[in-house]
CSV table of C-alpha atoms in Angstrom, one decimal:
chain,number,residue,atom,x,y,z
A,17,MET,CA,84.2,-4.1,99.4
A,18,LYS,CA,81.5,-3.2,102.0
A,19,THR,CA,82.3,-0.6,104.5
A,20,ARG,CA,81.5,-3.0,107.4
A,21,ASP,CA,84.4,-5.3,105.8
A,22,PHE,CA,86.7,-2.4,105.8
A,23,PRO,CA,89.6,-3.1,108.3
A,24,SER,CA,90.3,-0.8,111.1
A,25,GLU,CA,93.4,1.6,111.4
A,26,ALA,CA,94.9,-0.9,113.9
A,27,GLU,CA,94.5,-4.0,111.6
A,28,GLN,CA,95.8,-1.9,108.6
A,29,GLU,CA,99.0,-0.8,110.7
A,30,LEU,CA,99.6,-4.4,111.8
A,31,VAL,CA,99.3,-5.8,108.3
A,32,ARG,CA,101.4,-2.9,106.8
A,33,LYS,CA,104.2,-3.7,109.3
A,34,TYR,CA,103.9,-7.4,108.4
A,35,VAL,CA,104.0,-6.6,104.7
A,36,ILE,CA,107.1,-4.5,105.1
A,37,GLU,CA,109.0,-6.8,107.5
A,38,ARG,CA,108.0,-10.2,106.4
A,39,PRO,CA,110.7,-12.6,105.3
A,40,LEU,CA,110.4,-13.9,101.9
A,41,TYR,CA,110.0,-17.7,101.9
A,42,ARG,CA,111.9,-19.3,99.0
A,43,PRO,CA,110.9,-23.0,98.8
A,44,PRO,CA,113.7,-25.4,97.8
A,45,VAL,CA,111.9,-26.0,94.5
A,46,THR,CA,113.8,-25.7,91.2
A,47,TYR,CA,112.8,-26.1,87.6
A,48,GLY,CA,114.8,-29.4,87.4
A,49,LYS,CA,112.9,-30.9,90.4
A,50,ALA,CA,109.5,-29.7,88.9
A,51,LEU,CA,110.3,-31.1,85.6
A,52,ALA,CA,111.1,-34.5,87.3
A,53,VAL,CA,108.0,-34.6,89.4
A,54,VAL,CA,105.9,-33.8,86.2
A,55,SER,CA,107.7,-36.3,84.1
A,56,VAL,CA,107.2,-39.0,86.6
A,57,ALA,CA,103.4,-38.1,86.9
A,58,VAL,CA,102.9,-38.1,83.2
A,59,LEU,CA,104.8,-41.4,82.9
A,60,CYS,CA,102.7,-42.9,85.7
A,61,LEU,CA,99.4,-41.8,84.3
A,62,THR,CA,100.3,-42.6,80.7
A,63,GLY,CA,101.1,-46.1,81.9
A,64,ALA,CA,97.8,-46.4,83.9
A,65,ALA,CA,95.7,-44.9,80.9
A,66,VAL,CA,97.3,-47.4,78.5
A,67,GLY,CA,96.7,-50.2,80.9
A,68,ILE,CA,93.2,-49.3,81.4
A,69,PHE,CA,92.7,-48.9,77.6
A,70,PHE,CA,94.1,-52.4,76.9
A,71,LEU,CA,92.2,-54.0,79.9
A,72,LEU,CA,88.9,-52.5,78.4
A,73,SER,CA,89.9,-53.6,74.8
A,74,LEU,CA,90.5,-57.1,76.1
A,75,LEU,CA,87.1,-57.1,77.8
A,76,GLY,CA,85.4,-56.3,74.4
A,77,PHE,CA,84.8,-52.5,74.8
A,78,SER,CA,85.4,-50.5,71.8
A,79,LEU,CA,87.0,-47.1,72.6
A,80,ASP,CA,87.7,-44.4,70.1
A,81,VAL,CA,90.8,-42.1,70.6
A,82,LEU,CA,88.7,-39.2,72.0
A,83,LEU,CA,87.4,-41.3,74.9
A,84,TYR,CA,90.9,-42.4,75.6
A,85,ILE,CA,92.2,-38.8,75.8
A,86,VAL,CA,89.3,-37.9,78.0
A,87,MET,CA,90.0,-40.7,80.3
A,88,TYR,CA,93.8,-39.7,80.5
A,89,LEU,CA,92.9,-36.1,81.2
A,90,PHE,CA,90.4,-37.2,83.9
A,91,LEU,CA,93.1,-39.2,85.6
A,92,VAL,CA,95.6,-36.3,85.4
A,93,ALA,CA,93.0,-34.1,87.0
A,94,LEU,CA,92.0,-36.6,89.6
A,95,PHE,CA,95.4,-37.4,90.9
A,96,PHE,CA,97.8,-34.5,90.2
A,97,ALA,CA,95.9,-31.2,89.8
A,98,ARG,CA,96.3,-30.2,93.5
A,99,ARG,CA,100.0,-31.2,93.7
A,100,LEU,CA,100.8,-29.5,90.3
A,101,ALA,CA,99.2,-26.3,91.3
A,102,VAL,CA,101.0,-26.2,94.5
A,103,LEU,CA,104.1,-26.9,92.7
A,104,CYS,CA,103.6,-24.0,90.3
A,105,ILE,CA,102.9,-21.7,93.0
A,106,ARG,CA,106.1,-22.8,94.9
A,107,LEU,CA,108.0,-22.2,91.8
A,108,TYR,CA,106.7,-18.7,91.6
A,109,GLN,CA,107.6,-18.2,95.3
A,110,HIS,CA,111.1,-19.5,94.4
A,111,TYR,CA,111.8,-17.6,91.4
A,112,ALA,CA,109.8,-14.4,91.5
A,113,PRO,CA,111.7,-11.2,92.1
A,114,GLU,CA,111.5,-9.5,95.7
A,115,GLU,CA,109.9,-6.4,94.3
A,116,VAL,CA,107.0,-8.4,92.8
A,117,ARG,CA,106.5,-10.5,95.9
A,118,ARG,CA,106.3,-7.6,98.1
A,119,ARG,CA,103.4,-5.9,96.2
A,120,CYS,CA,100.9,-8.0,98.0
A,121,LEU,CA,99.2,-6.0,100.9
A,122,LEU,CA,97.3,-8.8,102.4
A,123,LYS,CA,98.3,-11.2,105.2
A,124,PRO,CA,98.8,-14.1,104.3
A,125,THR,CA,100.3,-13.2,100.9
A,126,CYS,CA,98.3,-14.3,97.9
A,127,SER,CA,100.7,-17.3,97.1
A,128,GLU,CA,100.5,-18.5,100.7
A,129,TYR,CA,96.8,-18.0,100.5
A,130,ALA,CA,96.6,-19.9,97.3
A,131,ILE,CA,98.5,-23.0,98.6
A,132,ALA,CA,96.4,-23.0,101.9
A,133,VAL,CA,93.0,-22.9,100.1
A,134,ILE,CA,94.0,-25.3,97.2
A,135,LYS,CA,95.3,-27.8,100.1
A,136,LYS,CA,92.1,-27.2,102.0
A,137,TYR,CA,89.4,-27.2,99.5
A,138,GLY,CA,90.9,-29.0,96.7
A,139,PHE,CA,91.9,-27.8,93.2
A,140,VAL,CA,88.7,-26.6,91.7
A,141,ILE,CA,87.2,-24.6,94.8
A,142,GLY,CA,90.7,-23.4,95.9
A,143,SER,CA,91.4,-22.0,92.4
A,144,ILE,CA,88.1,-20.2,92.4
A,145,LYS,CA,88.9,-18.7,95.9
A,146,THR,CA,92.4,-17.8,94.7
A,147,TRP,CA,90.9,-16.2,91.5
A,148,ILE,CA,88.5,-14.1,93.6
A,149,ARG,CA,91.2,-13.0,96.0
A,150,LEU,CA,93.4,-12.0,93.1
A,151,VAL,CA,90.8,-10.1,91.1
A,152,CYS,CA,88.7,-8.5,93.9
A,153,LYS,CA,90.9,-8.1,97.0
A,154,CYS,CA,94.5,-7.8,95.8
A,155,ARG,CA,94.0,-4.4,94.5
A,156,GLY,CA,94.2,-0.9,96.1
A,157,ASN,CA,96.2,0.4,98.8
A,158,VAL,CA,94.4,-1.1,101.8
A,159,TYR,CA,96.2,-3.5,104.2
A,160,TYR,CA,94.2,-6.3,105.7
A,161,ILE,CA,94.0,-9.7,107.0
A,162,ASP,CA,92.3,-12.4,105.0
A,163,GLU,CA,92.6,-15.9,106.3
A,164,PRO,CA,91.4,-18.8,104.2
């Protein structure tokens, strides 16, 4: 971290107070709900991929299994990656113990930040920004504000 990016004492005190006193949000997500969402997504995408495969076969295209699998994975990534990532983060928020969730010294917390950037920038860019924050900024003992 550059010295000019280092937060002032007032900012650190503000964030320290926030970290200690913040209420932990527990989203109403359970493993059962998550499994239902993932199952519906997989069934819908499997149906769409099979339909596209048969439509292309009827039109005379010859597709091997590898191309079919790549097409299926592309559909999964295209339609559901953002939602599935947010769902996984919400499962973490719901089930992670309080002592683990209170370790984050940043405002907003890393999980709140991850949801915000994935929703704002999409799955790929949001995941990269989340990874950078977890690896580079979420270490040490400095409290600071890092808005997406």
